[in-house]
Each structure stands twice: as structure tokens, then as C-alpha cells.
Amino acid sequence: MHCIRSFVVFSTIALVSLGCAHGGGAGQILNRSILQEGSRPLAYQTAAFARTFETSALMQWQQTMRVVKADVIPFLRAAREQKIDFRIEVNEKLIGQTIVYDVDLIYLKKGGKEVRATATTGEPEEFEAHVARMAKATGLPLEQVRSAHMGLYAMANMMVALNVSLEAMHGMAFARIAMAEKLKAGERQIDYFDPNRPVEESLADVDLSLSVIAAFDRTVQQSRAEVLVATALAAQYAHEGVLDELDSLCDAAIVRGGNIPQAATAEEFGVVARALPDPKELVDELMGDLGFAKAVFDVAKAVISRDPRGFLDAAAKLAPKDTKVRTALDTLASAAHGDVRAVIDGVAKLTGNEEVVQDVEARLSKFKALKPLVKVVKGKIR
């Protein structure tokens, strides 16, 4: 089970590395100075990144939920049968500029004394010592404790990959919007795929790029919601029907992980592209709730680089941070405490999507009356 933590860390690193390349590789897509009317290379490039992120997330979540089904659920069933009282706690940890999560498994002994085991990135020896102490205290097999704890760690840290990929795509959206503002202001030589193509063609390409990002945004919000649901269910393991619901969620994720989205093709982003959502809702959120408006204006006015590709890379790095990462973190902490109502409310704030909220409520409706296992102070993890 050591592999699952390595998989989480590797996937996150890959996402970070891939997300940096907002403007690279363009010359390999269309090797012409003047593009055919209706070509959308910016959107094609955007879709290539988005689908790579989506595929990586599907595979990581599928692998994680296989571990949850095989190791976490049997462990929690054994704990319930033996009346072993576990709590889950999620704490943020900064590695570089990326927030990852430590996951504590806490055994509450009779009399209120705690035995705490922490799964964390980059400290395998300490983790092994914690697992051994937990196994000894509970009487559960060492390997079972280790495997289940690693599964809980992987489940919570799925949120890391989602946060990183969303931030990378929002950076791309920011750069595209700034590019459009420069074009509207009369600047030329901005479109690095073809500096000489008509402005209206470049702007249409930007719009389609933003539609791709809007679709990706919806996918990530749905995935975030599922991580929160799984965590809340695991935390409330002692109640009847909860682990059956978690098992059903695992089965759905495993099946879905076998349906990898088709890679973007140049033909798809030629004259005709597949149906995508209107980007207006995404742009409104980025410009309003996420504070893009002034930053886009400032970047669009500035001459960051005379090189169009360099401009996009530089602009992406100046994008405001995703303010919803904090909401995701706080809601994940609430989920770890089994606060079902807070998870539903948090998903509503994260997504603003009634369909996603309804899906979450359908999963959690039977458990909405369950009380949080620990009092959660607003804005705090513990």
C-alpha cells in the first residue's frame, strides 16, 4: 500500500509541471503562418491540457476508491463490530506553494485518552511508527491499519490534485482573457498561433477556449463534491447504512474511471467543435467572485513581453489564486468530522450547481440528521 501515497504525490507533481506550460508547444499544432478561417488552435491547446488533467484525476480517483473498497471499508466495519471509536482529522500542510493534507486517525480509548496516528507526505518512517502504535492500542492487524490509513490519506489528498489542476486552468483562463483585452484595445501581434489572423477569429478562439475551461470547471467541482461525500461517509462509519453507501460510491467511481475521455484532436477544433457550455457564467465568476477584473485590466495594460507566447506564460502566473481552495479545505475538515449538513452547504458554495448539490444530497440525505462527531470552529481545521 506504499504505492498509493507515491501515486498521489506523483500525480500532483505531474499536474503542477503540466500546468506551468500555458503557452508551450504551439508550433507542433499548426505549422502555418496564416490559419484557415474557423481554426481554433487556442481552444485545441486548452482542451489538450484539460483532458489530460481530467484523465489523470479519473485514474487517481479510481485507484483511490479501489483501495477504499478493499482496505478502508473492511477496516471500518471491523472497528464498528468491535466498538472501536475512531475519528478522522485533516490538517493542511504547505509543500512549496502547494497545500497538501495530513490525515490523522485518532483512536479514542475508554476514559477519553487519544492514540493518534498521522499519515503525511514525505515521512514514511514516522508513519510506520504511528501505525505500529495504533495497531498495538486497538488490537487490529498492523497491515490492516496501515492499508486503511493510507487509503484515508489518499482519499483526502485527491483534493490536492483537483485544486492544483483547477488553479492551472484558471491561470490559463486569465491569460486568455488578458489577451482578448489587449486585442480589443487595438494591440496586434498578440495571438502567437498566428499574429496576423483577423481579430474576430482570435477572439472567437479565446471564447471557445473559455468554454472548454468552463466544462472542466464543472467536472472539477463535481469531483470535489465526491471527495467530500466519501470523507463524510467514512467519518460516520459507526452508523447503519453509511458504509454501504460508501461502497456504492466506490463502485461508481471504479466504473467511471474506466471511461477515459477521448483526447482532443486538431479536427475537433477546426471549423466545427463539439457542444460546450457558454463561458459567460465562468467569466462572471472569475471576474467577480475570484477577483480577476482589476488584475486582468492591469495585465492587459502592461507590456509584459513583446513575445506573444511569453506574454501568455507571464500573464498566467499573475492570475489571482483560487479563493475557493479555502472553502474546499474547510469543507473537507467538516467532512472529516462527519458534519453531513456542512458538506452539503460547502458543495453548494463550491459549485453553485444545483445538479451537483442534488447528487450530493441524494447520497447523504439518509444521514443529514447525524450530528458532527467533533465541534468544528469556523475557519479552523481542528
Tab-separated table of C-alpha atoms in Angstrom:
chain	number	residue	atom	x	y	z
A	1	MET	CA	0.000	0.000	0.000
A	2	HIS	CA	3.043	2.276	-0.046
A	3	CYS	CA	2.310	2.762	-3.753
A	4	ILE	CA	-0.876	4.748	-3.219
A	5	ARG	CA	0.895	7.622	-1.465
A	6	SER	CA	3.560	7.687	-4.172
A	7	PHE	CA	0.789	7.750	-6.776
A	8	VAL	CA	-0.878	10.750	-5.109
A	9	VAL	CA	2.386	12.686	-4.854
A	10	PHE	CA	3.461	11.790	-8.400
A	11	SER	CA	0.092	12.837	-9.828
A	12	THR	CA	0.235	16.158	-8.005
A	13	ILE	CA	3.768	16.867	-9.209
A	14	ALA	CA	2.759	15.977	-12.761
A	15	LEU	CA	-0.208	18.336	-12.565
A	16	VAL	CA	1.956	21.166	-11.263
A	17	SER	CA	4.511	20.651	-14.017
A	18	LEU	CA	1.918	20.383	-16.758
A	19	GLY	CA	0.022	23.422	-15.515
A	20	CYS	CA	3.059	25.658	-15.991
A	21	ALA	CA	3.117	25.239	-19.752
A	22	HIS	CA	0.308	27.619	-20.701
A	23	GLY	CA	1.863	28.705	-23.980
A	24	GLY	CA	4.256	25.951	-24.999
A	25	GLY	CA	4.162	23.545	-27.894
A	26	ALA	CA	2.108	25.693	-30.227
A	27	GLY	CA	4.325	25.199	-33.249
A	28	GLN	CA	3.592	21.485	-33.302
A	29	ILE	CA	-0.156	22.008	-33.816
A	30	LEU	CA	-0.363	24.119	-36.942
A	31	ASN	CA	2.789	24.841	-38.901
A	32	ARG	CA	1.381	27.704	-40.990
A	33	SER	CA	1.742	31.453	-40.751
A	34	ILE	CA	-1.894	32.114	-41.655
A	35	LEU	CA	-4.623	29.828	-40.271
A	36	GLN	CA	-7.648	28.629	-42.133
A	37	GLU	CA	-10.802	30.525	-41.182
A	38	GLY	CA	-12.610	28.796	-38.318
A	39	SER	CA	-9.490	27.180	-36.885
A	40	ARG	CA	-9.350	27.207	-33.092
A	41	PRO	CA	-5.798	26.259	-32.023
A	42	LEU	CA	-6.014	28.112	-28.707
A	43	ALA	CA	-9.072	26.055	-27.811
A	44	TYR	CA	-7.371	22.870	-29.010
A	45	GLN	CA	-4.366	23.551	-26.798
A	46	THR	CA	-6.671	24.338	-23.859
A	47	ALA	CA	-8.623	21.111	-24.397
A	48	ALA	CA	-5.406	19.081	-24.514
A	49	PHE	CA	-4.456	20.329	-21.046
A	50	ALA	CA	-7.995	19.990	-19.675
A	51	ARG	CA	-8.433	16.415	-20.831
A	52	THR	CA	-5.011	15.419	-19.552
A	53	PHE	CA	-5.956	16.766	-16.129
A	54	GLU	CA	-9.346	15.068	-16.307
A	55	THR	CA	-7.837	11.722	-17.286
A	56	SER	CA	-5.263	11.908	-14.502
A	57	ALA	CA	-7.966	12.716	-11.934
A	58	LEU	CA	-10.211	9.875	-13.107
A	59	MET	CA	-7.367	7.372	-12.855
A	60	GLN	CA	-6.199	8.626	-9.460
A	61	TRP	CA	-9.720	8.578	-8.017
A	62	GLN	CA	-10.405	5.126	-9.461
A	63	GLN	CA	-7.228	3.771	-7.854
A	64	THR	CA	-8.044	5.510	-4.575
A	65	MET	CA	-11.586	4.147	-4.437
A	66	ARG	CA	-10.316	0.638	-5.150
A	67	VAL	CA	-8.177	0.991	-2.030
A	68	VAL	CA	-11.104	2.419	-0.061
A	69	LYS	CA	-13.283	-0.517	-1.101
A	70	ALA	CA	-10.621	-3.170	-0.464
A	71	ASP	CA	-8.987	-1.772	2.680
A	72	VAL	CA	-10.774	1.176	4.274
A	73	ILE	CA	-14.327	-0.197	4.361
A	74	PRO	CA	-13.347	-3.615	5.847
A	75	PHE	CA	-11.230	-1.788	8.449
A	76	LEU	CA	-14.117	0.479	9.414
A	77	ARG	CA	-16.530	-2.474	9.522
A	78	ALA	CA	-14.162	-4.278	11.888
A	79	ALA	CA	-13.916	-1.166	14.042
A	80	ARG	CA	-17.696	-0.871	14.196
A	81	GLU	CA	-18.158	-4.541	15.087
A	82	GLN	CA	-15.557	-4.296	17.850
A	83	LYS	CA	-16.922	-0.927	19.018
A	84	ILE	CA	-13.576	0.785	18.392
A	85	ASP	CA	-14.108	4.541	18.306
A	86	PHE	CA	-12.078	6.218	15.549
A	87	ARG	CA	-12.049	9.836	14.470
A	88	ILE	CA	-10.534	11.336	11.315
A	89	GLU	CA	-8.822	14.710	11.275
A	90	VAL	CA	-7.499	16.632	8.252
A	91	ASN	CA	-4.779	19.268	8.586
A	92	GLU	CA	-3.228	21.378	5.865
A	93	LYS	CA	0.497	21.322	5.172
A	94	LEU	CA	2.383	23.551	2.741
A	95	ILE	CA	4.909	21.880	0.429
A	96	GLY	CA	6.455	24.545	-1.783
A	97	GLN	CA	3.417	26.580	-2.798
A	98	THR	CA	1.003	23.641	-2.770
A	99	ILE	CA	-1.322	22.801	0.124
A	100	VAL	CA	-1.410	19.074	0.860
A	101	TYR	CA	-3.206	17.351	3.711
A	102	ASP	CA	-2.020	15.379	6.704
A	103	VAL	CA	-4.633	12.846	7.761
A	104	ASP	CA	-4.820	11.824	11.409
A	105	LEU	CA	-6.531	8.636	12.528
A	106	ILE	CA	-7.463	9.012	16.178
A	107	TYR	CA	-8.422	6.124	18.476
A	108	LEU	CA	-10.459	7.274	21.455
A	109	LYS	CA	-9.793	4.915	24.329
A	110	LYS	CA	-12.201	4.483	27.206
A	111	GLY	CA	-11.708	7.359	29.572
A	112	GLY	CA	-11.106	9.796	26.722
A	113	LYS	CA	-7.394	9.203	26.118
A	114	GLU	CA	-6.323	9.538	22.464
A	115	VAL	CA	-3.957	7.466	20.375
A	116	ARG	CA	-3.115	9.434	17.243
A	117	ALA	CA	-1.519	8.237	14.002
A	118	THR	CA	-0.635	10.711	11.240
A	119	ALA	CA	-0.262	9.947	7.533
A	120	THR	CA	1.754	12.692	5.912
A	121	THR	CA	3.747	13.348	2.751
A	122	GLY	CA	7.440	12.505	2.864
A	123	GLU	CA	7.738	10.935	6.330
A	124	PRO	CA	7.386	7.140	5.877
A	125	GLU	CA	9.390	6.121	8.950
A	126	GLU	CA	7.309	8.294	11.251
A	127	PHE	CA	4.141	6.920	9.673
A	128	GLU	CA	5.253	3.330	10.290
A	129	ALA	CA	5.892	4.114	13.952
A	130	HIS	CA	2.429	5.670	14.246
A	131	VAL	CA	0.775	2.678	12.587
A	132	ALA	CA	2.556	0.235	14.909
A	133	ARG	CA	1.400	2.213	17.952
A	134	MET	CA	-2.189	2.295	16.645
A	135	ALA	CA	-2.233	-1.449	15.916
A	136	LYS	CA	-0.950	-2.224	19.390
A	137	ALA	CA	-3.513	0.047	21.050
A	138	THR	CA	-6.507	-1.311	19.122
A	139	GLY	CA	-5.503	-4.941	18.684
A	140	LEU	CA	-6.200	-4.685	14.954
A	141	PRO	CA	-3.691	-6.228	12.497
A	142	LEU	CA	-0.781	-3.944	11.631
A	143	GLU	CA	-1.201	-4.382	7.867
A	144	GLN	CA	-4.926	-3.636	8.092
A	145	VAL	CA	-4.290	-0.414	9.996
A	146	ARG	CA	-1.539	0.631	7.578
A	147	SER	CA	-3.567	-0.064	4.422
A	148	ALA	CA	-6.715	1.621	5.707
A	149	HIS	CA	-4.870	4.697	6.910
A	150	MET	CA	-3.121	5.062	3.565
A	151	GLY	CA	-6.497	4.810	1.852
A	152	LEU	CA	-7.915	7.603	4.005
A	153	TYR	CA	-4.833	9.705	3.274
A	154	ALA	CA	-5.201	9.150	-0.471
A	155	MET	CA	-8.906	9.953	-0.355
A	156	ALA	CA	-8.375	13.339	1.310
A	157	ASN	CA	-5.392	14.207	-0.899
A	158	MET	CA	-7.413	13.693	-4.063
A	159	MET	CA	-8.497	17.242	-3.299
A	160	VAL	CA	-4.890	18.388	-3.807
A	161	ALA	CA	-4.757	17.200	-7.415
A	162	LEU	CA	-8.132	18.813	-8.110
A	163	ASN	CA	-7.081	22.114	-6.545
A	164	VAL	CA	-3.810	22.211	-8.493
A	165	SER	CA	-5.418	21.398	-11.832
A	166	LEU	CA	-8.174	23.966	-11.336
A	167	GLU	CA	-5.655	26.658	-10.451
A	168	ALA	CA	-3.626	25.827	-13.565
A	169	MET	CA	-6.691	26.074	-15.812
A	170	HIS	CA	-7.828	29.312	-14.164
A	171	GLY	CA	-4.364	30.710	-14.863
A	172	MET	CA	-4.856	29.774	-18.494
A	173	ALA	CA	-8.291	31.429	-18.496
A	174	PHE	CA	-6.764	34.584	-17.029
A	175	ALA	CA	-4.109	34.701	-19.750
A	176	ARG	CA	-6.724	34.195	-22.483
A	177	ILE	CA	-8.933	36.979	-21.094
A	178	ALA	CA	-5.955	39.351	-20.828
A	179	MET	CA	-5.015	38.516	-24.421
A	180	ALA	CA	-8.565	39.332	-25.574
A	181	GLU	CA	-8.482	42.663	-23.737
A	182	LYS	CA	-5.254	43.615	-25.499
A	183	LEU	CA	-6.735	42.701	-28.882
A	184	LYS	CA	-9.883	44.723	-28.152
A	185	ALA	CA	-7.669	47.670	-27.195
A	186	GLY	CA	-6.131	47.621	-30.664
A	187	GLU	CA	-2.856	45.809	-29.977
A	188	ARG	CA	-1.615	43.347	-32.566
A	189	GLN	CA	0.989	40.575	-32.694
A	190	ILE	CA	-0.664	39.080	-29.595
A	191	ASP	CA	-2.013	35.793	-30.973
A	192	TYR	CA	1.063	33.553	-31.013
A	193	PHE	CA	-0.581	30.925	-33.231
A	194	ASP	CA	-0.976	33.493	-35.970
A	195	PRO	CA	-0.203	37.147	-35.139
A	196	ASN	CA	-1.760	38.172	-38.447
A	197	ARG	CA	-5.126	36.465	-38.322
A	198	PRO	CA	-8.241	38.662	-38.049
A	199	VAL	CA	-9.012	39.904	-34.551
A	200	GLU	CA	-12.508	38.422	-34.643
A	201	GLU	CA	-11.009	34.979	-35.326
A	202	SER	CA	-8.626	35.286	-32.371
A	203	LEU	CA	-11.454	36.441	-30.103
A	204	ALA	CA	-13.675	33.557	-31.199
A	205	ASP	CA	-10.796	31.195	-30.399
A	206	VAL	CA	-10.493	32.747	-26.926
A	207	ASP	CA	-14.245	32.303	-26.361
A	208	LEU	CA	-14.072	28.627	-27.295
A	209	SER	CA	-11.047	28.195	-25.004
A	210	LEU	CA	-13.061	29.638	-22.139
A	211	SER	CA	-15.927	27.267	-22.928
A	212	VAL	CA	-13.501	24.342	-22.619
A	213	ILE	CA	-12.331	25.680	-19.254
A	214	ALA	CA	-15.947	26.168	-18.119
A	215	ALA	CA	-16.669	22.499	-18.862
A	216	PHE	CA	-13.532	21.481	-16.987
A	217	ASP	CA	-14.518	23.705	-14.067
A	218	ARG	CA	-17.830	21.858	-13.746
A	219	THR	CA	-16.055	18.500	-13.805
A	220	VAL	CA	-13.665	19.530	-11.027
A	221	GLN	CA	-16.474	20.830	-8.837
A	222	GLN	CA	-18.319	17.535	-9.215
A	223	SER	CA	-15.136	15.669	-8.296
A	224	ARG	CA	-14.516	17.872	-5.267
A	225	ALA	CA	-18.050	17.128	-4.106
A	226	GLU	CA	-17.470	13.383	-4.370
A	227	VAL	CA	-14.291	13.568	-2.267
A	228	LEU	CA	-16.228	15.442	0.400
A	229	VAL	CA	-19.086	12.924	0.364
A	230	ALA	CA	-16.682	9.969	0.657
A	231	THR	CA	-14.847	11.602	3.565
A	232	ALA	CA	-18.066	12.383	5.443
A	233	LEU	CA	-19.305	8.823	4.997
A	234	ALA	CA	-16.031	7.342	6.240
A	235	ALA	CA	-16.136	9.585	9.305
A	236	GLN	CA	-19.658	8.413	10.201
A	237	TYR	CA	-18.773	4.720	9.757
A	238	ALA	CA	-20.410	3.656	13.037
A	239	HIS	CA	-23.933	4.371	11.775
A	240	GLU	CA	-26.108	1.878	9.957
A	241	GLY	CA	-26.040	2.071	6.151
A	242	VAL	CA	-23.146	4.527	5.905
A	243	LEU	CA	-20.523	2.020	4.767
A	244	ASP	CA	-22.938	0.510	2.256
A	245	GLU	CA	-23.362	3.966	0.739
A	246	LEU	CA	-19.586	4.449	0.671
A	247	ASP	CA	-19.198	1.072	-1.016
A	248	SER	CA	-21.728	2.119	-3.676
A	249	LEU	CA	-19.792	5.353	-4.230
A	250	CYS	CA	-16.598	3.315	-4.702
A	251	ASP	CA	-18.253	1.097	-7.304
A	252	ALA	CA	-19.466	4.111	-9.279
A	253	ALA	CA	-16.005	5.726	-9.230
A	254	ILE	CA	-14.286	2.500	-10.313
A	255	VAL	CA	-16.634	2.114	-13.285
A	256	ARG	CA	-16.297	5.781	-14.232
A	257	GLY	CA	-12.512	5.525	-14.135
A	258	GLY	CA	-12.679	3.005	-16.946
A	259	ASN	CA	-14.287	5.580	-19.252
A	260	ILE	CA	-11.288	7.738	-20.068
A	261	PRO	CA	-12.251	10.821	-22.125
A	262	GLN	CA	-11.081	10.866	-25.712
A	263	ALA	CA	-8.022	13.006	-26.336
A	264	ALA	CA	-8.587	16.335	-28.064
A	265	THR	CA	-7.924	16.290	-31.800
A	266	ALA	CA	-6.975	19.038	-34.204
A	267	GLU	CA	-10.001	18.178	-36.349
A	268	GLU	CA	-12.357	18.673	-33.418
A	269	PHE	CA	-11.159	22.246	-33.061
A	270	GLY	CA	-11.210	23.078	-36.729
A	271	VAL	CA	-14.288	24.673	-38.233
A	272	VAL	CA	-16.722	22.698	-36.058
A	273	ALA	CA	-16.221	21.916	-32.352
A	274	ARG	CA	-18.298	19.792	-30.018
A	275	ALA	CA	-21.052	21.403	-27.962
A	276	LEU	CA	-19.664	23.177	-24.904
A	277	PRO	CA	-21.227	25.384	-22.239
A	278	ASP	CA	-21.481	29.133	-22.649
A	279	PRO	CA	-18.393	30.576	-20.905
A	280	LYS	CA	-20.292	33.624	-19.578
A	281	GLU	CA	-21.014	32.034	-16.193
A	282	LEU	CA	-17.359	31.096	-15.718
A	283	VAL	CA	-16.116	34.509	-16.812
A	284	ASP	CA	-18.593	36.256	-14.495
A	285	GLU	CA	-17.317	34.207	-11.569
A	286	LEU	CA	-13.669	34.742	-12.438
A	287	MET	CA	-14.109	38.472	-12.919
A	288	GLY	CA	-16.324	38.852	-9.845
A	289	ASP	CA	-16.025	36.277	-7.062
A	290	LEU	CA	-12.422	35.340	-7.812
A	291	GLY	CA	-11.251	38.923	-8.301
A	292	PHE	CA	-9.938	38.738	-11.876
A	293	ALA	CA	-11.368	42.059	-13.055
A	294	LYS	CA	-8.763	44.574	-11.870
A	295	ALA	CA	-5.905	42.120	-12.346
A	296	VAL	CA	-6.910	41.437	-15.967
A	297	PHE	CA	-7.154	45.168	-16.623
A	298	ASP	CA	-3.714	45.810	-15.136
A	299	VAL	CA	-2.104	42.953	-17.053
A	300	ALA	CA	-3.818	43.904	-20.300
A	301	LYS	CA	-2.441	47.434	-20.000
A	302	ALA	CA	1.087	46.298	-19.200
A	303	VAL	CA	3.617	45.202	-21.775
A	304	ILE	CA	4.773	42.027	-20.040
A	305	SER	CA	6.602	40.714	-23.044
A	306	ARG	CA	6.867	41.559	-26.729
A	307	ASP	CA	6.815	37.814	-27.353
A	308	PRO	CA	3.145	36.691	-27.560
A	309	ARG	CA	3.860	33.257	-26.114
A	310	GLY	CA	5.920	34.809	-23.333
A	311	PHE	CA	3.042	37.172	-22.620
A	312	LEU	CA	0.625	34.293	-22.055
A	313	ASP	CA	3.041	32.485	-19.734
A	314	ALA	CA	3.685	35.653	-17.738
A	315	ALA	CA	0.004	36.569	-17.569
A	316	ALA	CA	-0.988	33.129	-16.306
A	317	LYS	CA	1.439	33.453	-13.400
A	318	LEU	CA	-0.252	36.706	-12.333
A	319	ALA	CA	-3.712	35.180	-12.070
A	320	PRO	CA	-5.375	35.632	-8.657
A	321	LYS	CA	-5.386	32.480	-6.526
A	322	ASP	CA	-8.494	30.327	-6.366
A	323	THR	CA	-10.343	31.634	-3.322
A	324	LYS	CA	-12.477	28.505	-3.243
A	325	VAL	CA	-9.486	26.400	-2.201
A	326	ARG	CA	-10.135	27.636	1.343
A	327	THR	CA	-13.807	26.687	1.099
A	328	ALA	CA	-12.772	23.249	-0.143
A	329	LEU	CA	-10.322	22.859	2.732
A	330	ASP	CA	-12.817	23.941	5.401
A	331	THR	CA	-15.494	21.674	3.953
A	332	LEU	CA	-13.059	18.751	3.850
A	333	ALA	CA	-12.352	19.346	7.551
A	334	SER	CA	-16.094	19.335	8.232
A	335	ALA	CA	-16.435	16.113	6.242
A	336	ALA	CA	-13.687	14.502	8.324
A	337	HIS	CA	-15.735	15.376	11.401
A	338	GLY	CA	-18.804	13.745	9.858
A	339	ASP	CA	-20.684	17.027	9.507
A	340	VAL	CA	-23.034	15.994	6.707
A	341	ARG	CA	-25.000	19.243	6.661
A	342	ALA	CA	-21.806	21.300	6.354
A	343	VAL	CA	-20.699	19.146	3.413
A	344	ILE	CA	-23.932	19.816	1.543
A	345	ASP	CA	-23.672	23.547	2.281
A	346	GLY	CA	-19.981	23.569	1.294
A	347	VAL	CA	-20.685	21.851	-2.015
A	348	ALA	CA	-23.322	24.484	-2.765
A	349	LYS	CA	-20.745	27.234	-2.147
A	350	LEU	CA	-18.065	25.460	-4.165
A	351	THR	CA	-20.131	24.659	-7.220
A	352	GLY	CA	-23.171	26.920	-7.397
A	353	ASN	CA	-24.516	23.992	-9.416
A	354	GLU	CA	-27.931	22.731	-8.358
A	355	GLU	CA	-27.459	19.418	-10.164
A	356	VAL	CA	-24.263	18.643	-8.235
A	357	VAL	CA	-25.882	19.668	-4.941
A	358	GLN	CA	-28.832	17.384	-5.663
A	359	ASP	CA	-26.473	14.470	-6.366
A	360	VAL	CA	-24.698	15.078	-3.046
A	361	GLU	CA	-27.974	15.351	-1.155
A	362	ALA	CA	-29.155	12.102	-2.738
A	363	ARG	CA	-26.053	10.368	-1.351
A	364	LEU	CA	-26.240	11.981	2.079
A	365	SER	CA	-29.984	12.531	2.613
A	366	LYS	CA	-30.340	9.477	4.862
A	367	PHE	CA	-27.589	10.787	7.131
A	368	LYS	CA	-28.402	14.513	7.375
A	369	ALA	CA	-29.673	14.091	10.935
A	370	LEU	CA	-26.343	12.704	12.159
A	371	LYS	CA	-24.549	15.111	14.469
A	372	PRO	CA	-20.939	16.161	13.770
A	373	LEU	CA	-18.516	13.967	15.691
A	374	VAL	CA	-16.459	16.944	16.878
A	375	LYS	CA	-17.395	20.590	17.199
A	376	VAL	CA	-15.892	22.451	14.236
A	377	VAL	CA	-14.777	26.021	14.771
A	378	LYS	CA	-15.351	28.106	11.651
A	379	GLY	CA	-12.169	28.667	9.692
A	380	LYS	CA	-10.250	26.092	11.709
A	381	ILE	CA	-9.281	22.554	10.786
A	382	ARG	CA	-9.442	21.009	14.230
